[in-house]
Short mmCIF file of C-alpha atoms in Angstrom, two decimals:
data_model
loop_
_atom_site.label_atom_id
_atom_site.label_comp_id
_atom_site.label_asym_id
_atom_site.label_seq_id
_atom_site.Cartn_x
_atom_site.Cartn_y
_atom_site.Cartn_z
CA UNK A 4 72.25 147.55 77.07
CA UNK A 5 71.07 151.09 76.38
CA UNK A 6 73.28 153.23 74.11
CA UNK A 7 73.42 156.07 76.65
CA UNK A 8 74.45 153.84 79.54
CA UNK A 9 78.23 154.33 79.37
CA UNK A 10 77.93 158.11 79.40
CA UNK A 11 75.09 158.36 81.89
CA UNK A 12 76.51 156.04 84.55
CA UNK A 13 79.67 158.16 85.04
CA UNK A 14 79.40 160.11 88.30
CA UNK A 15 76.52 158.05 89.68
CA UNK A 16 76.53 156.35 93.08
CA UNK A 17 76.36 152.57 93.18
CA UNK A 18 76.10 150.13 96.08
CA UNK A 19 78.76 147.44 95.54
CA UNK A 20 78.87 144.19 97.47
CA UNK A 21 82.42 143.54 98.67
CA UNK A 22 81.92 140.30 100.61
CA UNK A 23 80.48 138.73 103.75
CA UNK A 24 80.99 139.49 107.43
CA UNK A 25 79.35 137.63 110.32
CA UNK A 26 77.01 135.94 107.85
CA UNK A 27 75.83 139.24 106.37
CA UNK A 28 76.64 140.92 103.07
CA UNK A 29 78.86 143.99 103.27
CA UNK A 30 78.31 146.88 100.84
CA UNK A 31 80.15 150.07 100.06
CA UNK A 32 78.84 153.23 98.49
CA UNK A 33 81.06 154.10 95.51
CA UNK A 34 81.11 156.59 92.66
CA UNK A 35 81.41 155.30 89.09
CA UNK A 36 84.49 156.72 87.42
CA UNK A 37 84.01 155.17 83.96
CA UNK A 38 83.00 152.01 82.11
CA UNK A 39 85.75 149.58 81.11
CA UNK A 40 84.97 147.65 77.91
CA UNK A 41 88.54 147.13 76.71
CA UNK A 42 88.62 143.32 76.83
CA UNK A 43 85.70 141.64 75.01
CA UNK A 44 87.05 138.19 75.89
CA UNK A 45 86.40 138.62 79.63
CA UNK A 46 82.66 138.01 79.81
CA UNK A 47 80.35 137.34 82.72
CA UNK A 48 76.66 136.81 83.32
CA UNK A 49 74.48 139.79 84.22
CA UNK A 50 70.97 138.60 85.00
CA UNK A 51 69.83 136.91 81.77
CA UNK A 52 72.47 138.33 79.44
CA UNK A 53 76.22 138.23 78.84
CA UNK A 54 78.41 141.32 78.95
CA UNK A 55 82.06 142.25 79.04
CA UNK A 56 81.62 145.76 80.52
CA UNK A 57 83.00 146.52 83.98
CA UNK A 58 82.57 149.52 86.26
CA UNK A 59 85.58 151.39 87.62
CA UNK A 60 84.35 152.55 91.01
CA UNK A 61 85.94 154.98 93.47
CA UNK A 62 85.62 154.78 97.25
CA UNK A 63 87.10 157.91 98.76
CA UNK A 64 89.99 159.22 96.67
CA UNK A 65 90.21 158.75 92.90
CA UNK A 66 93.41 156.73 93.28
CA UNK A 67 91.40 153.96 94.94
CA UNK A 68 89.55 153.11 91.71
CA UNK A 69 88.84 149.40 91.29
CA UNK A 70 87.09 147.39 88.60
CA UNK A 71 83.88 145.60 89.56
CA UNK A 72 81.37 143.50 87.73
CA UNK A 73 77.94 145.03 87.38
CA UNK A 74 76.55 141.80 88.80
CA UNK A 75 78.04 142.86 92.18
CA UNK A 76 76.01 146.09 92.22
CA UNK A 77 72.94 146.06 94.45
CA UNK A 78 69.61 147.43 93.23
CA UNK A 79 68.54 148.53 96.73
CA UNK A 80 69.04 151.94 98.31
CA UNK A 81 72.14 152.56 100.45
CA UNK A 82 71.86 152.79 104.21
CA UNK A 83 72.80 155.77 106.34
CA UNK A 84 75.73 153.85 107.81
CA UNK A 85 77.14 153.16 104.33
CA UNK A 86 76.77 156.83 103.39
CA UNK A 87 78.58 157.92 106.56
CA UNK A 88 81.42 155.45 105.88
CA UNK A 89 81.83 156.85 102.37
CA UNK A 90 81.85 160.42 103.70
CA UNK A 91 84.47 159.64 106.35
CA UNK A 92 86.64 157.95 103.72
CA UNK A 93 86.40 160.99 101.43
CA UNK A 94 87.41 163.30 104.29
CA UNK A 95 90.26 161.00 105.32
CA UNK A 96 91.78 160.58 101.84
CA UNK A 97 91.03 164.10 100.57
CA UNK A 98 88.66 162.98 97.86
CA UNK A 99 86.26 165.13 95.89
CA UNK A 100 82.84 165.71 97.43
CA UNK A 101 80.04 166.11 94.84
CA UNK A 102 78.46 169.55 94.72
CA UNK A 103 74.76 170.33 94.58
CA UNK A 104 74.97 171.43 90.95
CA UNK A 105 76.54 168.08 90.00
CA UNK A 106 73.61 166.24 91.55
CA UNK A 107 71.06 168.43 89.75
CA UNK A 108 72.75 167.98 86.36
CA UNK A 109 72.90 164.21 86.79
CA UNK A 110 69.24 164.14 87.79
CA UNK A 111 68.27 166.07 84.67
CA UNK A 112 70.32 163.72 82.50
CA UNK A 113 68.54 160.72 83.98
CA UNK A 114 65.15 162.32 83.37
CA UNK A 115 65.99 162.97 79.70
CA UNK A 116 66.49 159.25 79.10
CA UNK A 117 62.72 158.77 79.44
CA UNK A 118 62.24 160.66 76.16
CA UNK A 119 65.22 159.18 74.32
CA UNK A 120 64.55 158.58 70.61
CA UNK A 121 66.12 155.47 69.06
CA UNK A 122 67.39 156.13 65.55
CA UNK A 123 68.07 153.47 62.93
CA UNK A 124 71.80 153.80 63.46
CA UNK A 125 71.38 153.39 67.21
CA UNK A 126 69.28 150.25 66.80
CA UNK A 127 71.83 148.77 64.41
CA UNK A 128 74.62 149.48 66.87
CA UNK A 129 72.67 147.83 69.69
CA UNK A 130 72.08 144.70 67.61
CA UNK A 131 75.75 144.45 66.70
CA UNK A 132 76.75 144.83 70.33
CA UNK A 133 74.28 142.14 71.34
CA UNK A 134 75.74 139.73 68.79
CA UNK A 135 79.31 140.50 69.81
CA UNK A 136 78.72 139.74 73.49
CA UNK A 137 76.93 136.47 72.83
CA UNK A 138 79.04 133.48 73.77
CA UNK A 139 78.54 131.82 70.39
CA UNK A 140 75.90 131.95 67.66
CA UNK A 141 73.20 129.34 67.56
CA UNK A 142 74.23 128.23 64.09
CA UNK A 143 77.74 129.12 63.01
CA UNK A 144 77.23 127.92 59.44
CA UNK A 145 74.11 130.05 58.99
CA UNK A 146 75.82 133.05 60.55
CA UNK A 147 78.81 132.69 58.21
CA UNK A 148 76.55 132.40 55.18
CA UNK A 149 74.71 135.56 56.21
CA UNK A 150 77.99 137.40 56.67
CA UNK A 151 79.20 136.29 53.23
CA UNK A 152 76.10 137.79 51.63
CA UNK A 153 76.65 141.00 53.55
CA UNK A 154 80.29 140.97 52.46
CA UNK A 155 79.32 140.73 48.80
CA UNK A 156 76.92 143.64 49.24
CA UNK A 157 79.61 145.68 51.01
CA UNK A 158 82.11 144.94 48.23
CA UNK A 159 79.62 146.18 45.64
CA UNK A 160 79.20 149.41 47.62
CA UNK A 161 82.98 149.66 48.19
CA UNK A 162 82.41 150.18 51.92
CA UNK A 163 85.87 149.47 53.37
CA UNK A 164 84.80 149.82 57.01
CA UNK A 165 81.95 147.35 56.60
CA UNK A 166 84.21 144.91 54.73
CA UNK A 167 86.77 145.01 57.53
CA UNK A 168 84.08 144.46 60.17
CA UNK A 169 82.58 141.47 58.35
CA UNK A 170 85.98 139.87 57.75
CA UNK A 171 86.85 140.27 61.42
CA UNK A 172 83.58 138.63 62.40
CA UNK A 173 84.22 135.75 59.99
CA UNK A 174 87.62 135.15 61.56
CA UNK A 175 86.04 135.15 65.02
CA UNK A 176 83.47 132.57 63.94
CA UNK A 177 86.21 130.39 62.46
CA UNK A 178 88.13 130.56 65.73
CA UNK A 179 84.98 129.64 67.66
CA UNK A 180 84.40 126.61 65.44
CA UNK A 181 87.98 125.42 65.89
CA UNK A 182 87.61 125.83 69.63
CA UNK A 183 84.43 123.75 69.58
CA UNK A 184 86.17 120.96 67.65
CA UNK A 185 89.07 120.97 70.09
CA UNK A 186 86.65 120.86 73.01
CA UNK A 187 84.87 117.86 71.48
CA UNK A 188 88.14 116.00 70.98
CA UNK A 189 89.26 116.78 74.52
CA UNK A 190 85.95 115.58 75.96
CA UNK A 191 86.11 112.35 73.97
CA UNK A 192 89.68 111.69 75.11
CA UNK A 193 88.79 112.44 78.73
CA UNK A 194 85.80 110.10 78.57
CA UNK A 195 87.89 107.35 76.97
CA UNK A 196 90.62 107.73 79.62
CA UNK A 197 88.01 107.55 82.35
CA UNK A 198 86.63 104.29 80.96
CA UNK A 199 90.12 102.84 80.59
CA UNK A 200 91.01 103.70 84.18
CA UNK A 201 87.83 102.05 85.43
CA UNK A 202 88.50 98.94 83.32
CA UNK A 203 92.12 98.71 84.50
CA UNK A 204 91.01 99.01 88.10
CA UNK A 205 88.44 96.26 87.61
CA UNK A 206 90.97 93.94 85.97
CA UNK A 207 93.57 94.56 88.67
CA UNK A 208 90.97 93.85 91.37
CA UNK A 209 90.07 90.53 89.74
CA UNK A 210 93.70 89.46 89.28
CA UNK A 211 94.56 90.34 92.87
CA UNK A 212 92.75 87.22 94.03
CA UNK A 213 94.66 85.01 91.55
CA UNK A 214 98.13 85.73 92.90
CA UNK A 215 97.97 82.93 95.42
CA UNK A 216 97.36 80.23 92.81
CA UNK A 217 100.02 77.62 92.09
CA UNK A 218 100.94 76.04 88.74
CA UNK A 219 98.25 73.58 87.74
CA UNK A 220 95.43 75.31 89.63
CA UNK A 221 92.35 76.52 87.78
CA UNK A 222 92.72 80.13 86.72
CA UNK A 223 96.51 80.16 87.10
CA UNK A 224 98.18 82.63 84.73
CA UNK A 225 101.85 81.79 84.09
CA UNK A 226 102.50 85.27 82.67
CA UNK A 227 101.15 87.20 85.64
CA UNK A 228 103.52 89.07 87.87
CA UNK A 229 104.52 87.28 91.07
CA UNK A 230 105.44 88.69 94.41
CA UNK A 231 109.12 88.17 95.16
CA UNK A 232 111.35 88.83 98.12
CA UNK A 233 114.78 90.27 97.48
CA UNK A 234 117.83 88.66 99.06
CA UNK A 235 121.40 89.91 99.26
CA UNK A 236 124.04 87.30 98.52
CA UNK A 237 126.95 89.63 99.14
CA UNK A 238 127.61 91.96 102.02
CA UNK A 239 130.49 94.38 102.14
CA UNK A 240 133.01 93.93 104.93
CA UNK A 241 132.42 96.39 107.73
CA UNK A 242 135.07 98.06 109.81
CA UNK A 243 135.92 96.15 112.93
CA UNK A 244 134.61 92.90 111.44
CA UNK A 245 136.15 89.46 111.77
CA UNK A 246 139.67 89.02 110.38
CA UNK A 247 140.82 86.27 108.05
CA UNK A 248 141.69 82.95 109.55
CA UNK A 249 144.96 81.14 108.97
CA UNK A 250 143.26 78.65 106.67
CA UNK A 251 141.90 81.46 104.47
CA UNK A 252 145.32 83.11 104.23
CA UNK A 253 146.94 79.78 103.33
CA UNK A 254 144.33 79.08 100.64
CA UNK A 255 144.87 82.52 99.14
CA UNK A 256 148.65 82.02 99.03
CA UNK A 257 148.26 78.60 97.38
CA UNK A 258 145.90 80.11 94.82
CA UNK A 259 148.48 82.73 93.86
CA UNK A 260 151.17 80.10 93.40
CA UNK A 261 148.82 77.98 91.28
CA UNK A 262 148.07 80.92 88.99
CA UNK A 263 151.78 81.55 88.44
CA UNK A 264 152.42 77.90 87.59
CA UNK A 265 149.47 77.84 85.16
CA UNK A 266 150.73 80.90 83.28
CA UNK A 267 154.22 79.42 83.00
CA UNK A 268 152.84 76.16 81.58
CA UNK A 269 150.69 78.04 79.04
CA UNK A 270 153.66 80.08 77.83
CA UNK A 271 155.84 76.99 77.37
CA UNK A 272 153.07 75.19 75.46
CA UNK A 273 152.64 78.19 73.16
CA UNK A 274 156.37 78.26 72.38
CA UNK A 275 156.36 74.53 71.59
CA UNK A 276 153.35 74.90 69.28
CA UNK A 277 155.02 77.76 67.43
CA UNK A 278 158.12 75.62 66.82
CA UNK A 279 155.94 72.85 65.37
CA UNK A 280 154.41 75.23 62.79
CA UNK A 281 151.00 75.45 64.45
CA UNK A 282 148.78 78.52 64.67
CA UNK A 283 149.31 80.22 67.98
CA UNK A 284 147.86 83.69 67.29
CA UNK A 285 144.08 83.31 67.59
CA UNK A 286 143.23 86.99 67.90
CA UNK A 287 140.40 88.25 65.69
CA UNK A 288 141.39 90.72 62.93
CA UNK A 289 139.59 93.69 64.44
CA UNK A 290 142.27 96.19 63.46
CA UNK A 291 140.76 96.95 60.02
CA UNK A 292 143.75 95.21 58.37
CA UNK A 293 146.41 97.62 59.63
CA UNK A 294 148.22 94.98 61.69
CA UNK A 295 147.08 91.62 60.31
CA UNK A 296 147.82 92.52 56.69
CA UNK A 297 151.39 93.41 57.54
CA UNK A 298 151.98 89.79 58.62
CA UNK A 299 151.26 88.48 55.08
CA UNK A 300 154.23 90.00 53.29
CA UNK A 301 154.92 87.05 50.94
CA UNK A 302 153.91 86.58 47.25
CA UNK A 303 151.35 84.03 46.10
CA UNK A 304 152.48 81.94 43.10
CA UNK A 305 149.32 82.10 40.98
CA UNK A 306 149.49 82.04 37.17
CA UNK A 307 146.66 83.14 34.87
CA UNK A 308 148.33 82.16 31.61
CA UNK A 309 146.12 79.11 31.12
CA UNK A 310 143.03 81.36 31.01
CA UNK A 311 144.39 83.17 27.98
CA UNK A 312 143.60 80.13 25.85
CA UNK A 313 139.90 80.68 26.57
CA UNK A 314 139.92 84.35 25.67
CA UNK A 315 140.99 85.75 28.98
CA UNK A 316 138.54 88.08 30.65
CA UNK A 317 136.32 88.17 27.56
CA UNK A 318 136.18 84.40 27.12
CA UNK A 319 132.60 84.00 28.39
CA UNK A 320 131.29 86.73 26.11
CA UNK A 321 133.11 85.36 23.08
CA UNK A 322 131.81 81.84 23.76
CA UNK A 323 128.25 83.13 24.02
CA UNK A 324 128.51 85.04 20.75
CA UNK A 325 130.08 82.05 18.98
CA UNK A 326 127.31 79.71 20.11
CA UNK A 327 124.72 82.33 19.17
CA UNK A 328 126.11 82.59 15.64
CA UNK A 329 126.12 78.81 15.18
CA UNK A 330 122.48 78.51 16.26
CA UNK A 331 121.38 81.37 14.01
CA UNK A 332 123.26 79.86 11.03
CA UNK A 333 121.71 76.46 11.61
CA UNK A 334 118.12 77.52 12.34
CA UNK A 335 117.99 80.61 10.16
CA UNK A 336 116.45 83.02 12.67
CA UNK A 337 117.86 85.50 15.10
CA UNK A 338 118.35 84.38 18.69
CA UNK A 339 117.49 87.15 21.20
CA UNK A 340 120.01 87.83 23.89
CA UNK A 341 117.27 87.94 26.55
CA UNK A 342 113.90 86.23 26.02
CA UNK A 343 112.34 88.00 29.03
CA UNK A 344 111.53 84.80 30.93
CA UNK A 345 112.85 83.37 34.16
CA UNK A 346 114.33 79.97 33.47
CA UNK A 347 114.27 77.50 36.37
CA UNK A 348 117.79 76.30 35.65
CA UNK A 349 119.21 79.82 35.60
CA UNK A 350 120.91 81.04 38.77
CA UNK A 351 120.85 84.63 39.81
CA UNK A 352 123.96 86.32 41.10
CA UNK A 353 122.65 86.20 44.64
CA UNK A 354 121.86 82.47 44.45
CA UNK A 355 125.28 81.78 42.98
CA UNK A 356 127.01 83.60 45.82
CA UNK A 357 124.90 81.79 48.42
CA UNK A 358 125.74 78.37 46.94
CA UNK A 359 129.40 79.21 46.87
CA UNK A 360 129.22 80.35 50.48
CA UNK A 361 130.13 83.92 49.65
CA UNK A 362 127.11 85.37 51.49
#
């Protein structure tokens, strides 16, 4: 896009397509208020290029400014009907009517563009703008390598503005690459899900014909889901329903008497068992010992005096040392306390507890 476009287009008339009516395109004659290039992320196609610049156009009063894509602007001349509609709208809303001198000045400005001289700075700015509006570079790796070389050159020159611009561009390229990777992953997942759905549908269609098979038939799958029909075995009594018969009431009364007699017999049997010294409390000790331990309030007559003859608590250690000394005195060499080998006849602590039933 030409470098003088944003300044030259202000105040010009454009023919904007606003929609369709009766199968025909409807246009309005508007005046360009300014060019909006505030959001570089909102891009659209304009002929064979990509741009993010929009036109703020006025139809009638300046308060009616609206943003339009340049792709909606017609390249044909306006009709007399469209001009009259614009004029009536300006008169109705109290808008500003262009003066003759405004038209002459704009015409002269347009004529001067034919002799516009492109400087080196202008060409560089146009190239940067062209790169910035491109959707993505052809080769991100090559573009990043080029920017790194430019960054080194800018650092040598101590050009802070150029360094900031290159670093911003590098961050944009990194974001584009991450977006591409995410898009690839999303496409792969979507394709895989599509294949899985098709495969599941095919399998379910094949198994639908096997539901009528019986055990023993060819192709019968015992693990496949079977169609079942629910059945209620209990129905709540409704109001106004049949009342109990005499036989039912009699059976219920007999059942109550039987329960009372059974409880009385159980209580008498428990009392008799307690008098005979039998265990009658079979409740599990789930009280963490707070209640069951209080029942064992007697002393156990256990004497450990006989163990004192074997050295008491240190008897095993003393016996081991005594045997060790005898072997060393007889053989003449030191016996290690641990030879570092696993002996097949040696029991570990865990095996000992398992054999004793402690685990």
